[in-house]
């Protein structure tokens, strides 16, 4: 009698909790488990999702925001973008966010209801700024494509192949129609407004802001080592790349 009761109980428990497998009602792929409370409950990972969401929102709140106001053909801008900004972002992207605004020392005027731009390094620079503004509006991979362009010998010439390299699904014609059309015109106007709104007003490019603030001290530190600056300004737990709890990489000796 006792044994029969135990058996019934065991079978019931197995039906209720499905042994060790995920609840059979979980109909979401793993990447969607945390996408809503329902999916998290259904897939039996509510606790883990709440923890992971908390960590993420906590990190996002503390991220160091780096702003770069630049123009596409200025040598100092290209150097900063390719040798400071991108390498730092690759290592520290979970504790920093970047905003890049291609415009710099350009000038804007209105002719027949459209904005017309005059760039420090000529029409080619205006074209480069515009391509980059359109990329930033249309793809998540913009920063990698801009890095590729700015590190190439010919920034403009490289644009299409850089886009194909980093974002093969991108339709290049849609970028060029943005560049030549009203959307690009409006986007560049927005960049003009953002640049004109800088406080203090920018005096040179590249012009760097940290958490929206520009001082000579921050500029100098960013130009010397953006990496150290971001590590030192981040208020959260020390990032491993900044010397926090070390990751251990196993090395293999020759005779293994
Ligand atoms: C986790 O965060 C996302 C985005 O903020 C939200 O939509 C989702 O509902 C959250 N998941 C849980 C289980 O709280
Ligand atoms: C792209 O530009 C359009 C038009 O200005 C704007 O409505 C939209 O929010 C922009 N999207 C992004 C991702 O910046």
Short mmCIF file of C-alpha atoms and ligand atoms in Angstrom, two decimals:
data_model
loop_
_atom_site.label_atom_id
_atom_site.label_comp_id
_atom_site.label_asym_id
_atom_site.label_seq_id
_atom_site.Cartn_x
_atom_site.Cartn_y
_atom_site.Cartn_z
CA UNK A 1 0.00 0.00 0.00
CA UNK A 2 2.74 2.41 1.05
CA UNK A 3 4.81 1.47 -1.98
CA UNK A 4 1.86 2.08 -4.32
CA UNK A 5 1.28 5.51 -2.80
CA UNK A 6 4.95 6.39 -3.25
CA UNK A 7 4.81 5.30 -6.87
CA UNK A 8 1.72 7.42 -7.53
CA UNK A 9 3.43 10.37 -5.85
CA UNK A 10 6.60 9.92 -7.91
CA UNK A 11 4.69 9.70 -11.17
CA UNK A 12 2.67 12.78 -10.22
CA UNK A 13 5.84 14.74 -9.36
CA UNK A 14 7.42 13.78 -12.65
CA UNK A 15 4.38 14.90 -14.58
CA UNK A 16 4.23 18.18 -12.65
CA UNK A 17 7.88 19.08 -12.89
CA UNK A 18 9.00 17.16 -15.93
CA UNK A 19 12.05 15.68 -14.22
CA UNK A 20 15.12 17.71 -15.15
CA UNK A 21 14.07 18.90 -18.57
CA UNK A 22 12.73 22.39 -19.28
CA UNK A 23 9.00 22.69 -18.85
CA UNK A 24 7.57 21.19 -22.01
CA UNK A 25 5.39 24.27 -22.53
CA UNK A 26 8.46 26.42 -23.35
CA UNK A 27 7.88 27.41 -26.95
CA UNK A 28 10.55 30.09 -27.22
CA UNK A 29 14.10 29.80 -28.60
CA UNK A 30 16.77 30.49 -25.91
CA UNK A 31 17.44 34.00 -27.25
CA UNK A 32 13.82 34.93 -26.43
CA UNK A 33 13.55 33.38 -22.95
CA UNK A 34 14.05 36.71 -21.19
CA UNK A 35 12.07 38.78 -23.68
CA UNK A 36 8.97 38.96 -21.46
CA UNK A 37 7.73 37.86 -18.05
CA UNK A 38 5.48 35.27 -19.73
CA UNK A 39 8.27 33.64 -21.69
CA UNK A 40 10.55 33.65 -18.63
CA UNK A 41 7.91 31.93 -16.48
CA UNK A 42 6.94 29.52 -19.24
CA UNK A 43 10.55 28.49 -19.76
CA UNK A 44 11.30 28.28 -16.04
CA UNK A 45 14.09 30.87 -16.05
CA UNK A 46 12.39 33.81 -14.35
CA UNK A 47 14.97 34.19 -11.58
CA UNK A 48 17.88 34.13 -14.03
CA UNK A 49 16.19 36.64 -16.36
CA UNK A 50 15.43 39.07 -13.55
CA UNK A 51 19.05 38.87 -12.41
CA UNK A 52 20.43 39.33 -15.91
CA UNK A 53 18.06 42.24 -16.62
CA UNK A 54 19.09 43.91 -13.39
CA UNK A 55 22.80 43.60 -14.22
CA UNK A 56 22.21 44.96 -17.72
CA UNK A 57 20.16 47.98 -16.67
CA UNK A 58 22.63 48.69 -13.90
CA UNK A 59 25.51 48.68 -16.39
CA UNK A 60 23.62 50.79 -18.93
CA UNK A 61 22.91 53.44 -16.30
CA UNK A 62 26.58 53.74 -15.45
CA UNK A 63 28.00 53.63 -18.96
CA UNK A 64 30.56 56.28 -19.83
CA UNK A 65 29.25 58.21 -22.84
CA UNK A 66 31.90 59.26 -25.31
CA UNK A 67 30.90 61.82 -27.95
CA UNK A 68 33.00 62.54 -31.02
CA UNK A 69 32.34 65.60 -33.19
CA UNK A 70 34.45 65.26 -36.28
CA UNK A 71 34.67 65.56 -40.05
CA UNK A 72 35.43 62.69 -42.38
CA UNK A 73 38.72 63.87 -43.93
CA UNK A 74 40.47 65.60 -41.04
CA UNK A 75 43.70 63.68 -40.30
CA UNK A 76 43.49 64.16 -36.52
CA UNK A 77 39.90 62.89 -36.51
CA UNK A 78 40.85 59.82 -38.52
CA UNK A 79 43.71 59.06 -36.16
CA UNK A 80 41.56 59.43 -33.04
CA UNK A 81 38.73 57.36 -34.48
CA UNK A 82 40.91 54.51 -35.67
CA UNK A 83 43.60 54.41 -32.99
CA UNK A 84 41.72 55.45 -29.84
CA UNK A 85 37.98 55.30 -30.13
CA UNK A 86 37.43 51.95 -31.85
CA UNK A 87 40.11 49.94 -30.04
CA UNK A 88 38.79 51.24 -26.70
CA UNK A 89 35.21 50.46 -27.66
CA UNK A 90 36.11 46.92 -28.74
CA UNK A 91 37.49 46.24 -25.26
CA UNK A 92 35.09 48.28 -23.13
CA UNK A 93 31.78 48.37 -25.02
CA UNK A 94 29.84 47.00 -22.05
CA UNK A 95 30.80 50.01 -19.92
CA UNK A 96 30.88 52.74 -22.58
CA UNK A 97 28.63 54.04 -25.32
CA UNK A 98 29.71 56.16 -28.25
CA UNK A 99 28.00 58.83 -30.28
CA UNK A 100 29.74 60.09 -33.38
CA UNK A 101 28.58 63.22 -35.18
CA UNK A 102 30.06 63.78 -38.64
CA UNK A 103 29.93 67.52 -39.38
CA UNK A 104 32.77 69.25 -37.51
CA UNK A 105 33.81 72.62 -38.94
CA UNK A 106 31.33 72.48 -41.83
CA UNK A 107 29.04 75.44 -42.53
CA UNK A 108 25.37 75.31 -43.37
CA UNK A 109 23.17 77.65 -45.35
CA UNK A 110 19.69 77.37 -46.79
CA UNK A 111 19.12 77.60 -50.53
CA UNK A 112 15.60 77.12 -51.89
CA UNK A 113 14.31 75.22 -48.86
CA UNK A 114 17.28 72.79 -48.83
CA UNK A 115 20.36 72.85 -46.68
CA UNK A 116 23.65 73.35 -48.47
CA UNK A 117 26.90 72.44 -46.76
CA UNK A 118 30.39 73.77 -47.13
CA UNK A 119 33.13 71.54 -45.71
CA UNK A 120 36.63 72.38 -44.55
CA UNK A 121 38.23 69.76 -46.80
CA UNK A 122 35.92 70.36 -49.77
CA UNK A 123 33.08 68.49 -51.45
CA UNK A 124 34.65 65.08 -50.93
CA UNK A 125 34.54 65.65 -47.19
CA UNK A 126 30.88 66.67 -47.38
CA UNK A 127 30.24 63.42 -49.26
CA UNK A 128 32.14 61.40 -46.64
CA UNK A 129 30.21 63.08 -43.80
CA UNK A 130 26.94 62.36 -45.57
CA UNK A 131 27.72 58.69 -46.25
CA UNK A 132 28.64 58.25 -42.59
CA UNK A 133 25.50 60.08 -41.38
CA UNK A 134 23.36 57.80 -43.56
CA UNK A 135 25.18 54.67 -42.34
CA UNK A 136 24.61 55.75 -38.74
CA UNK A 137 20.92 56.16 -39.48
CA UNK A 138 20.51 52.89 -41.38
CA UNK A 139 22.69 50.18 -39.85
CA UNK A 140 23.77 48.86 -36.48
CA UNK A 141 27.20 48.15 -37.95
CA UNK A 142 27.84 51.82 -38.82
CA UNK A 143 30.70 52.31 -36.42
CA UNK A 144 32.64 49.33 -37.82
CA UNK A 145 32.04 50.55 -41.40
CA UNK A 146 33.14 54.09 -40.47
CA UNK A 147 36.25 52.67 -38.81
CA UNK A 148 37.03 50.73 -41.99
CA UNK A 149 36.52 53.84 -44.17
CA UNK A 150 38.58 56.13 -41.96
CA UNK A 151 41.47 53.66 -41.81
CA UNK A 152 41.56 53.25 -45.61
CA UNK A 153 43.79 55.38 -47.87
CA UNK A 154 40.77 56.79 -49.70
CA UNK A 155 37.89 57.25 -47.27
CA UNK A 156 35.18 57.70 -49.92
CA UNK A 157 36.44 55.07 -52.35
CA UNK A 158 36.50 52.49 -49.53
CA UNK A 159 32.92 53.12 -48.37
CA UNK A 160 31.10 50.54 -50.48
CA UNK A 161 33.56 47.68 -49.94
CA UNK A 162 33.71 48.47 -46.20
CA UNK A 163 29.93 48.23 -46.04
CA UNK A 164 29.99 44.93 -47.93
CA UNK A 165 32.65 43.59 -45.57
CA UNK A 166 30.91 44.50 -42.31
CA UNK A 167 27.27 44.34 -43.30
CA UNK A 168 26.78 42.14 -46.39
CA UNK A 169 22.96 42.38 -46.21
CA UNK A 170 23.07 46.14 -46.58
CA UNK A 171 21.69 47.48 -49.81
CA UNK A 172 24.25 50.08 -50.94
CA UNK A 173 21.74 51.80 -53.22
CA UNK A 174 19.59 52.60 -50.19
CA UNK A 175 22.58 54.34 -48.61
CA UNK A 176 23.28 56.32 -51.78
CA UNK A 177 19.66 57.38 -52.15
CA UNK A 178 19.81 58.63 -48.55
CA UNK A 179 23.06 60.47 -49.38
CA UNK A 180 21.57 62.18 -52.43
CA UNK A 181 18.07 62.75 -51.11
CA UNK A 182 16.09 64.64 -48.54
CA UNK A 183 16.75 62.13 -45.76
CA UNK A 184 20.50 62.74 -45.90
CA UNK A 185 19.93 66.48 -46.13
CA UNK A 186 17.82 66.38 -42.96
CA UNK A 187 20.24 64.09 -41.15
CA UNK A 188 23.14 66.44 -41.87
CA UNK A 189 21.05 69.38 -40.70
CA UNK A 190 20.47 67.50 -37.42
CA UNK A 191 24.24 67.05 -37.12
CA UNK A 192 24.71 70.79 -37.74
CA UNK A 193 22.25 71.53 -34.93
CA UNK A 194 23.93 69.06 -32.55
CA UNK A 195 27.34 70.56 -33.29
CA UNK A 196 26.08 74.13 -32.90
CA UNK A 197 24.48 73.20 -29.58
CA UNK A 198 27.84 72.23 -28.03
CA UNK A 199 28.58 74.06 -24.83
CA UNK A 200 31.25 75.34 -24.76
CA UNK A 201 31.14 75.80 -28.56
CA UNK A 202 33.70 73.64 -30.38
CA UNK A 203 36.92 75.33 -31.47
CA UNK A 204 38.58 72.46 -33.32
CA UNK A 205 38.09 68.86 -34.40
CA UNK A 206 38.13 66.16 -33.19
CA UNK A 207 36.06 67.58 -30.33
CA UNK A 208 35.41 65.09 -27.58
CA UNK A 209 32.73 65.03 -24.91
CA UNK A 210 32.59 62.67 -21.94
CA UNK A 211 29.12 62.22 -20.45
CA UNK A 212 28.12 65.26 -22.49
CA UNK A 213 30.85 67.43 -21.02
CA UNK A 214 33.87 68.97 -22.70
CA UNK A 215 36.88 70.37 -20.85
CA UNK A 216 40.47 70.77 -22.01
CA UNK A 217 41.46 68.26 -19.34
CA UNK A 218 39.00 65.61 -20.56
CA UNK A 219 40.00 66.28 -24.16
CA UNK A 220 43.69 65.84 -23.37
CA UNK A 221 43.12 62.68 -21.39
CA UNK A 222 40.91 61.23 -24.14
CA UNK A 223 43.50 62.05 -26.82
CA UNK A 224 46.31 60.54 -24.73
CA UNK A 225 44.53 57.41 -23.54
CA UNK A 226 40.79 57.14 -23.93
CA UNK A 227 41.05 53.63 -22.51
CA UNK A 228 42.47 54.79 -19.16
CA UNK A 229 39.98 57.65 -19.04
CA UNK A 230 36.95 55.38 -19.53
CA UNK A 231 38.29 52.86 -16.99
CA UNK A 232 38.81 55.61 -14.43
CA UNK A 233 35.44 57.28 -15.01
CA UNK A 234 33.35 54.13 -14.84
CA UNK A 235 31.62 54.02 -11.45
CA UNK A 236 30.51 50.38 -11.54
CA UNK A 237 32.56 47.31 -10.64
CA UNK A 238 35.98 47.38 -12.27
CA UNK A 239 35.90 45.92 -15.78
CA UNK A 240 38.26 42.93 -16.24
CA UNK A 241 40.07 44.78 -19.05
CA UNK A 242 40.68 47.69 -16.63
CA UNK A 243 42.41 45.36 -14.17
CA UNK A 244 39.34 44.06 -12.33
CA UNK A 245 39.01 40.37 -11.46
CA UNK A 246 41.29 38.79 -14.02
CA UNK A 247 40.13 36.45 -16.67
CA UNK A 248 42.44 33.48 -16.96
CA UNK A 249 43.46 32.38 -20.39
CA UNK A 250 45.01 28.98 -20.53
CA UNK A 251 48.28 28.87 -22.35
CA UNK A 252 49.62 25.76 -23.97
CA UNK A 253 53.24 24.80 -23.86
CA UNK A 254 54.97 23.28 -26.88
CA UNK A 255 55.17 19.71 -25.60
CA UNK A 256 51.46 19.34 -24.70
C1 LIG B 1 13.96 42.10 -19.45
O1 LIG B 1 14.18 43.36 -20.09
C2 LIG B 1 13.46 43.52 -21.31
C3 LIG B 1 13.91 44.82 -21.95
O2 LIG B 1 14.00 45.86 -21.01
C4 LIG B 1 11.94 43.49 -21.00
O3 LIG B 1 11.21 43.68 -22.19
C5 LIG B 1 11.62 42.14 -20.40
O4 LIG B 1 10.26 42.08 -20.05
C6 LIG B 1 12.48 41.86 -19.16
N1 LIG B 1 12.27 40.48 -18.75
C7 LIG B 1 11.90 40.14 -17.53
C8 LIG B 1 11.73 38.69 -17.27
O5 LIG B 1 11.72 40.98 -16.64
C1 LIG B 2 16.81 57.92 -39.15
O1 LIG B 2 16.34 59.15 -39.65
C2 LIG B 2 14.93 59.32 -39.61
C3 LIG B 2 14.61 60.62 -40.32
O2 LIG B 2 15.32 61.69 -39.78
C4 LIG B 2 14.48 59.30 -38.17
O3 LIG B 2 13.08 59.42 -38.08
C5 LIG B 2 14.92 57.98 -37.50
O4 LIG B 2 14.61 57.96 -36.14
C6 LIG B 2 16.42 57.78 -37.69
N1 LIG B 2 16.80 56.45 -37.19
C7 LIG B 2 17.91 56.24 -36.48
C8 LIG B 2 18.16 54.82 -36.06
O5 LIG B 2 18.71 57.12 -36.17
#
